[in-house]
Short mmCIF file of C-alpha atoms in Angstrom, two decimals:
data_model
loop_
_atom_site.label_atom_id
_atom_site.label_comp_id
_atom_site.label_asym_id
_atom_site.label_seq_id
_atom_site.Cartn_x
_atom_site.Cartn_y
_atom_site.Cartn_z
CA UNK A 47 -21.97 7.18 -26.21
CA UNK A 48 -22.40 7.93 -22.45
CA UNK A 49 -25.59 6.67 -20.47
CA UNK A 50 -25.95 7.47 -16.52
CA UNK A 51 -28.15 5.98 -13.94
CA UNK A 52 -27.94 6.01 -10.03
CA UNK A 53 -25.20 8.26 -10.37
CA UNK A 54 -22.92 5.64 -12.46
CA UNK A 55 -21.87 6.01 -16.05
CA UNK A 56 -21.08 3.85 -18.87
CA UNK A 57 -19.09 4.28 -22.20
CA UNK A 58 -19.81 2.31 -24.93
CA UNK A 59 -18.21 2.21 -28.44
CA UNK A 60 -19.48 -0.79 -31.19
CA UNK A 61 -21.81 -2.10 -28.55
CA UNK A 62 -19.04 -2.45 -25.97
CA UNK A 63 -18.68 -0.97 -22.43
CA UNK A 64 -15.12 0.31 -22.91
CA UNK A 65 -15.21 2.50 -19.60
CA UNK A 66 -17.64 2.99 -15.97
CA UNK A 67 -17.93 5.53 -13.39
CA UNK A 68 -19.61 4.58 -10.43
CA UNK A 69 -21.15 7.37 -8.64
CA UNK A 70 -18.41 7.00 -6.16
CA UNK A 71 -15.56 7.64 -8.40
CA UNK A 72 -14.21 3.99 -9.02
CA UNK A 73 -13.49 4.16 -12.52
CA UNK A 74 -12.96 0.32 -14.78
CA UNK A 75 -11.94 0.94 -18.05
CA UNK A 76 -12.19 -2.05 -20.17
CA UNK A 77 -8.33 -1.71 -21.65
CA UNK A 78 -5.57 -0.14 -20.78
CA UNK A 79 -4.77 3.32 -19.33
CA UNK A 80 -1.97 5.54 -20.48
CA UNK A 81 -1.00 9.15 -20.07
CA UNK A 82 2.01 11.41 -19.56
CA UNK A 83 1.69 11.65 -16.23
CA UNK A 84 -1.30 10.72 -13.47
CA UNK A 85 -2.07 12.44 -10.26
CA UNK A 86 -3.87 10.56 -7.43
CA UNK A 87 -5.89 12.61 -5.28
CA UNK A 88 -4.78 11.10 -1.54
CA UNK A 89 -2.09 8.46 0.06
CA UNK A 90 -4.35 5.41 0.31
CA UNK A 91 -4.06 2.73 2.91
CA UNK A 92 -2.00 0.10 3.24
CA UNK A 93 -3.11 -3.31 3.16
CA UNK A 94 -2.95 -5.16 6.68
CA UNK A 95 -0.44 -7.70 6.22
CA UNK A 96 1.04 -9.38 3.17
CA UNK A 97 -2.08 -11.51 2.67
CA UNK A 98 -4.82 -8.66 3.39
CA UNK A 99 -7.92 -9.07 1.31
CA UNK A 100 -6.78 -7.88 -2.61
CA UNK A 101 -8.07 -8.00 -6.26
CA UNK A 102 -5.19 -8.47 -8.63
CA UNK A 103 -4.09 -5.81 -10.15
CA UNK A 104 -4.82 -3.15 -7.32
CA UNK A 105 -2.25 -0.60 -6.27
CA UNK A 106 -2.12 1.47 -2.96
CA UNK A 107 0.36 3.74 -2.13
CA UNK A 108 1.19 5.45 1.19
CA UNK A 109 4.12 8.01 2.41
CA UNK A 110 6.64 4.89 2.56
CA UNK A 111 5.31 2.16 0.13
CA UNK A 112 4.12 1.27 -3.27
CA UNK A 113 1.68 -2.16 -2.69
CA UNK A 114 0.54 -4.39 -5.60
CA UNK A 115 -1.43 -7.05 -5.37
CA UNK A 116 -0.13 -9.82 -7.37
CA UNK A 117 -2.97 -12.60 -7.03
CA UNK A 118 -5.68 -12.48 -4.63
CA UNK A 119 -4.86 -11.62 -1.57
CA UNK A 120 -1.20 -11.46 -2.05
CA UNK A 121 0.63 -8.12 -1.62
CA UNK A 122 3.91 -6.88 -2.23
CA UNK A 123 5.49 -4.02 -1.69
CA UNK A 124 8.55 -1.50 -2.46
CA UNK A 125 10.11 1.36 -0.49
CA UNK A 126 9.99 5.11 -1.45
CA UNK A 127 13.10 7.20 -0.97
CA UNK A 128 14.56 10.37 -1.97
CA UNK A 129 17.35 10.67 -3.80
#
């Protein structure tokens, strides 16, 4: 079942929420997320510094880097190359 107010949704199956949509396109999904492939719409930023203000579990990505944040405010980061 989907319900929608103030342009945010909510799933629910059994009487749980198992996924949101907030009217500005943050999705939470109460699990975990897989597909074949997934296609971001835009390089984000990147965080500040290494300690920048961070959830865990949040990834940004730019035209160089991959950035996780590994506990809160605690980022690390990988290189992108070609090969």
């Amino acid at each position: 079942e989907a319900t929608g107010a103030s342009n945010a949704y909510r799933w629910q199956y059994n009487g749980g929420t198992i996924a949101t949509l907030s009217g500005l396109g943050a999705a939470t999904f109460a699990s975990s997320v897989s597909a074949t492939s997934y296609q971001l719409s835009a390089l984000n930023t990147a965080p500040a510094s290494a300690t920048a203000t961070g959830i865990t579990g949040q990834i940004r990505y730019t035209a160089d880097y991959i950035y996780v944040c590994t506990a809160t405010d605690t980022w690390k980061r990988t290189a992108i190359t070609t090969w």
